[in-house]
Amino acid sequence: MKKSIFLAAIIALMFSACNCPDKNEKNMENPFFGEFETPFQTPDFRIIKETDFVPAITEGIKIQNQEIQDIINNKAKPDFENTVAALDYSGELLEKTTAVFYNLLEANTNDQMQSIAKEIAPVLSSHSDDINMNTALFSRIKQVYDNRKTENLNPEQEMLLEETYKGFVRGGANLNAEDKEKLKKINGELSLLSLQFGENQLKETNEYQLVIDNKEDLSGLPEPVINAAADAAKERGLKGKWVFTLHKPSLIPFIQYSDIRPLREELFTAYINRGRNGNQYDNREILAKMAALRYKKAQLLGFGNHAEFVLDVNMAKKPENVYARLNELMSAAIPMAEKEAHELQKMIDAEGGNFKLEPWDWWYYAEKLRKEKYDLDEAELRQYFELENTKQGLFDVVNKLYGLQIEKRNDIPVYHEDAEVYEVKEANGDHVGIVFMDFYPRASKGSGAWMDSFRKQMKKEGKNVSPVIINCLNFTKPTGGKPALLSIDEVTTLFHEFGHGLHGLLSDCTYPELSGTSVARDFVELPSQVLENWATEPEVMKNYAKHYETGEPIPEELIRKTEESSHFNNGFAMVEYLSAALLDMDWHTLETAELQDADAFEAASMKKMNMPEEIVVRYRSPYFSHIFNGGYSSGYYSYIWAEILDADAFQAFKENGIFDQETAKAFRENILEKGGSEDPMKLYIQFRGKEPSLEPLLKRKGIKG
């Protein structure tokens, strides 16, 4: 999910049910203290105010502390139900409140929300540490863990016990008093630094604008791109001018089509220099401190470095396993990228350009070469990917695979006018869950795309608690009287994030700690990435890809060209991604607490991997929010790790038919419904009948025929 699934990682046991204890009448004015009077008890954004969060969080902490004390004081012998399950279900008010708060902080923030975030971060970090380091509570959990063979537990209960015990150990339960205090201090510092990193990135991204007042400087840009820039200028009070920003829907088309090389350089350079301009938004010192603190934390907990700590609970297990796979792929990708660079340079030379290919040239000449080689113009493709049609195409795929019905709801409050709400039902009409979809960029919203939950699925007291999911995206807005027309990358992103959404929606778990996307980081991308495959299947495209003006289906010839060009520029895409994954690993295999010079460290990392100078790493360190303001530290590799799984998984559908009901049923029952209730490789083998093969991925990437 190209942002962060676990938005509030500093909080233990996030996102469970939304049934809160009764409050006295005085407190009922706070909407978090009662049930939301909305369909399916979705958050009531009509009445939630910024001033509600701190009181509700304070009360939530108080209640959970009492619940934990009740567990400790229980005179009965510790067992799974009275200790482990009781802990997992504790903290409902706190989780209900923080789920709303952290989702709004990412999707619709403001200065007050950011101020509250800084206020509550150390409080929540301390509360989490107090739970993880509670000696009496851990003693009960350890007794249950030590006696687990006599507990007669089912597989999900065994997994919850294992994860709970392991979580306490990783949270510092076995440390001495002095080291516990050190860990608390580190966790508190990390929580604040992460918030500041994200706030800086958002503000610097929003602050920059490239203003064009000479129409000749728009040369090469498609009409929709020009119209969008004119709209952006009007919003800023610059009528008669054109504004381009660092948000992807503005940036990418500009560097892809603009004939004005100095302006491409200016915009591209502004993008890659975010967080390293020596101003109040500079993130270099922040990220260096975070890397050092993560090393110190790993050392306290008995690991050599942060990557070892993270990977210990992932499928990859060890840093050397990640490096081996990434380096294997990088060794294949670099020659491909160098060949591509040579082709682009030949085009520059043929046009009489007296310059060497630079990073701000790549997108522009790659688009020209694509058109020359395949007679394929992305601007032409966009005309067939109108957002509403594409969204319906996605819903149709989900219906054909799993029988799900997805209906828009206009009676559920939204947090912003851009957001839409859909109810998901089974084929028989039974309610499954709610999904919020938020499509367009704005100053109050983070960049990228992500899925999260306002409420996770679980079962409590014999009843199923249905999930409330959020998909956030940043797509090209409607402009110039035209609807939103998506690029092929935006189309696959729509499918990708809804794949995460299905993982949350179709969860069929008992315990909140294990439900939905609560799985190993390098397994979590499987449901999202596998759904991307249907987006570009010819059979599917014919149904949803229709010209936004005429309604004519996408021509067979255009589908053929898209298929033929599927390996085009793959070397660039792989190197750009793999370099970021390796940079992440380099930062987190540091075995020193000495603060690093971020620029020098990154340069050394790029040199070590023989990074082609014509390509810039996908995320430079000062704006690498996945790892410094998200849940992907030592985990950005997981996209390619999961892509091995998804390529192999989709091969099962290709072998049996892309809408084969038995294959879809097996994927739903063994992957989507299971959450983190069993070992991920065991679940995959139950679905596929064997371990994943690397061959389908190599074929997809064009590395093998």
Steps between C-alpha positions, in 0.01 A plus 500: 500500500706777394480698823441339839253237599579541869464874528543513875773245556591666829173374647481144620192303407355756257154503347254264663125526564305819535267410789598728786411490870210709617600851600331747725283764345769765525731303276239407242568825314820334379393281205764237576340420835191347346405307192500697177143552383584421139439198277728217620642737764746661263677807643260793515707769334208743528558538873863394561716803587875534548439581865341156554818301444717577804220448758397172333858375481561597863186315610586207274841460663340515844248230412757270342728537801213384721425209264862390521497531878190279504689237297791514744273482806302203370532228765442223248796319351622683187358347184444605142155652553556690825839636401591493130153547349403749772805710416430490127146629551605774742531867413191537280447871561867578447515302178175643370627854555852454370374319191301807401772743606790346310298442186392865499856609573603338172191566289374841615747665734539859620722692740285408800510129415877512459533676834282235667712227340812640663317530832370143506796319340712479816191421709401210275857379473529500878167318536611233254829459686320478835300206365792324333723539806240413763671225697185361661310490170791335319528244778143386431557493124820300549318247716244447224778479241701249702188285550373538142504128427238444769274784387334310213513803272385525139750630236384862529528494878845342475606779267359774725681354800824476302469855366404641840790336679743596227361856496568543870854369468560731202340781700755470780327275753819309577720808544628614837358820651779722370474371143122527508535871571747532212259327265210721610706808428601369155140413409380843603767675297432284194127571511557877495775488237281294269216751531734790428642321195154455351388853584812647337450295186137601463570869556796518263308309232207740533714814510673458165344613175634549148315800355491537121371821346626451144276271293797394287646333810209254491634345179446124482252480786164331428190714533372332822836567667487866398141530623592347835787747536265788419258380767785474751599858418144625551484328839811698597368830369725494191237525230643495148804299608580131540624332816675165531563338837696212648191281532535204263193580281664835420867401505497182289314633193724807498830310497345253257383749236654844549726603210670762719800322646602767758148494645503119517827527688363763737189304594677163522782646711252661737333162544818302576637770732205501736616479860857605423483872428645628826170659603252430780380190314841333475470133598863391484582540867164349598551182296860464619378515860230245424749258348727536804213456747374193315847347528508574874157343542605187311809470718295528819275219376787269410523556123801609297310769315151629426458282191566185702237615751238565231565196284492261791119497467484523119512225239852604398631443856852641446658803326730277295195332346361836393832621363548176305163533324532876437854473367404209276226709343715815488773316311240418233334843504808722459602362156138543388499861624836573338369370169194723538721799579703433187181499289387829651839658441485390134166676467644818655796489263279431198297810582816708511495540876844592616468366853530185707189321625416619852236376748259781405524387138417134556121523528478736202709293259361171626152624409621605154671164450190312612299686238763433235537128581142406568302792363366529854427835659407506869286808439296293256470216750369735769191573293384143565561502875236734633489461880134402533523235229826367639357484851201307369739269316676433830169431673399264219824303538442465874143390434607235248770368731325502835135583429528829690252780433629854551246778536552871555358641823404866516367480858835444671694812612838567337803689634550693173284570198741304276435179694238247390352214702408152378333208670636156413257208508520128437322355197204417726478860624665448840697802620879461478636845577539865405774656290582871472669595171684832471637567152665841455802688638462806725716697740346325804579151374818296490653396170495151354229240550407285797239289674413506868211429736262709706394168653648154456296184463478273805260273686396592848250334732388279215431789262694614195622859502505618140799697368509864392782546248655807336674516161691825442631584154644803321371493143476758225199722578218578254589814309398712202150356505639149460467217752799355685705308243750258649843388386561127480707530820207665676270222380724232651530705820119504530493120473801469733351696787165326467689171526616617842142601564377147423755364746337713769141457382499122456688426820333222699701504821401498865773719646573860393875456537497242218222619270520659157839637401665406832748271327874489439613811314635297207169315466266797526552611140385167351123576498558849360752410232314194378185706432704736276525218246134521404526873417688439176357163398350546149180321602454748784611815319244445225226526761603816685746693277264722300566832330380772733325689215368231265462206739677279246696210654877517480610374154659157472800665339557725802477200733753317281737797510467516878587131529793531259642790696461329839875445533586849376706706750500209746870540567444858613200407717684211664819697570302795635311271741779259593737785582245633751459155655878464531533853642244408766701190590826696510355755744374224726797265498711778649679372807587831657315768691719767343292752307550465126525775242183415307628622162836326530341178625251492214772575243712214635200267487432590137866451410510159666209378287645648179198724455486642145547877521207560263257358758411641841400262777120490525505652849795702615553474874353841605160418345502122543181506705443124471794440733519819708130582538334167435523133583749392235841549664708198393189402306492690173636183339162342575345625176734289287488213751121499477522541122662157484194369682250698293652401164489136606148537644363662187653218299251272679217716367652505152523122502139453608335814359533848645150481649513134598277468804693220669827692478334819625337306786836352598665844494222652709489221759877453538629854454238775526296357787787374712678825587798416716336201667747248356853492359499684163696238307268230631201705381659553160572131452142417604383730221751405229587146591872581489756764593519800263723486195719791386442421131169687453654820638810474282276452197283796597805724535638392165808346660408158365289414197 
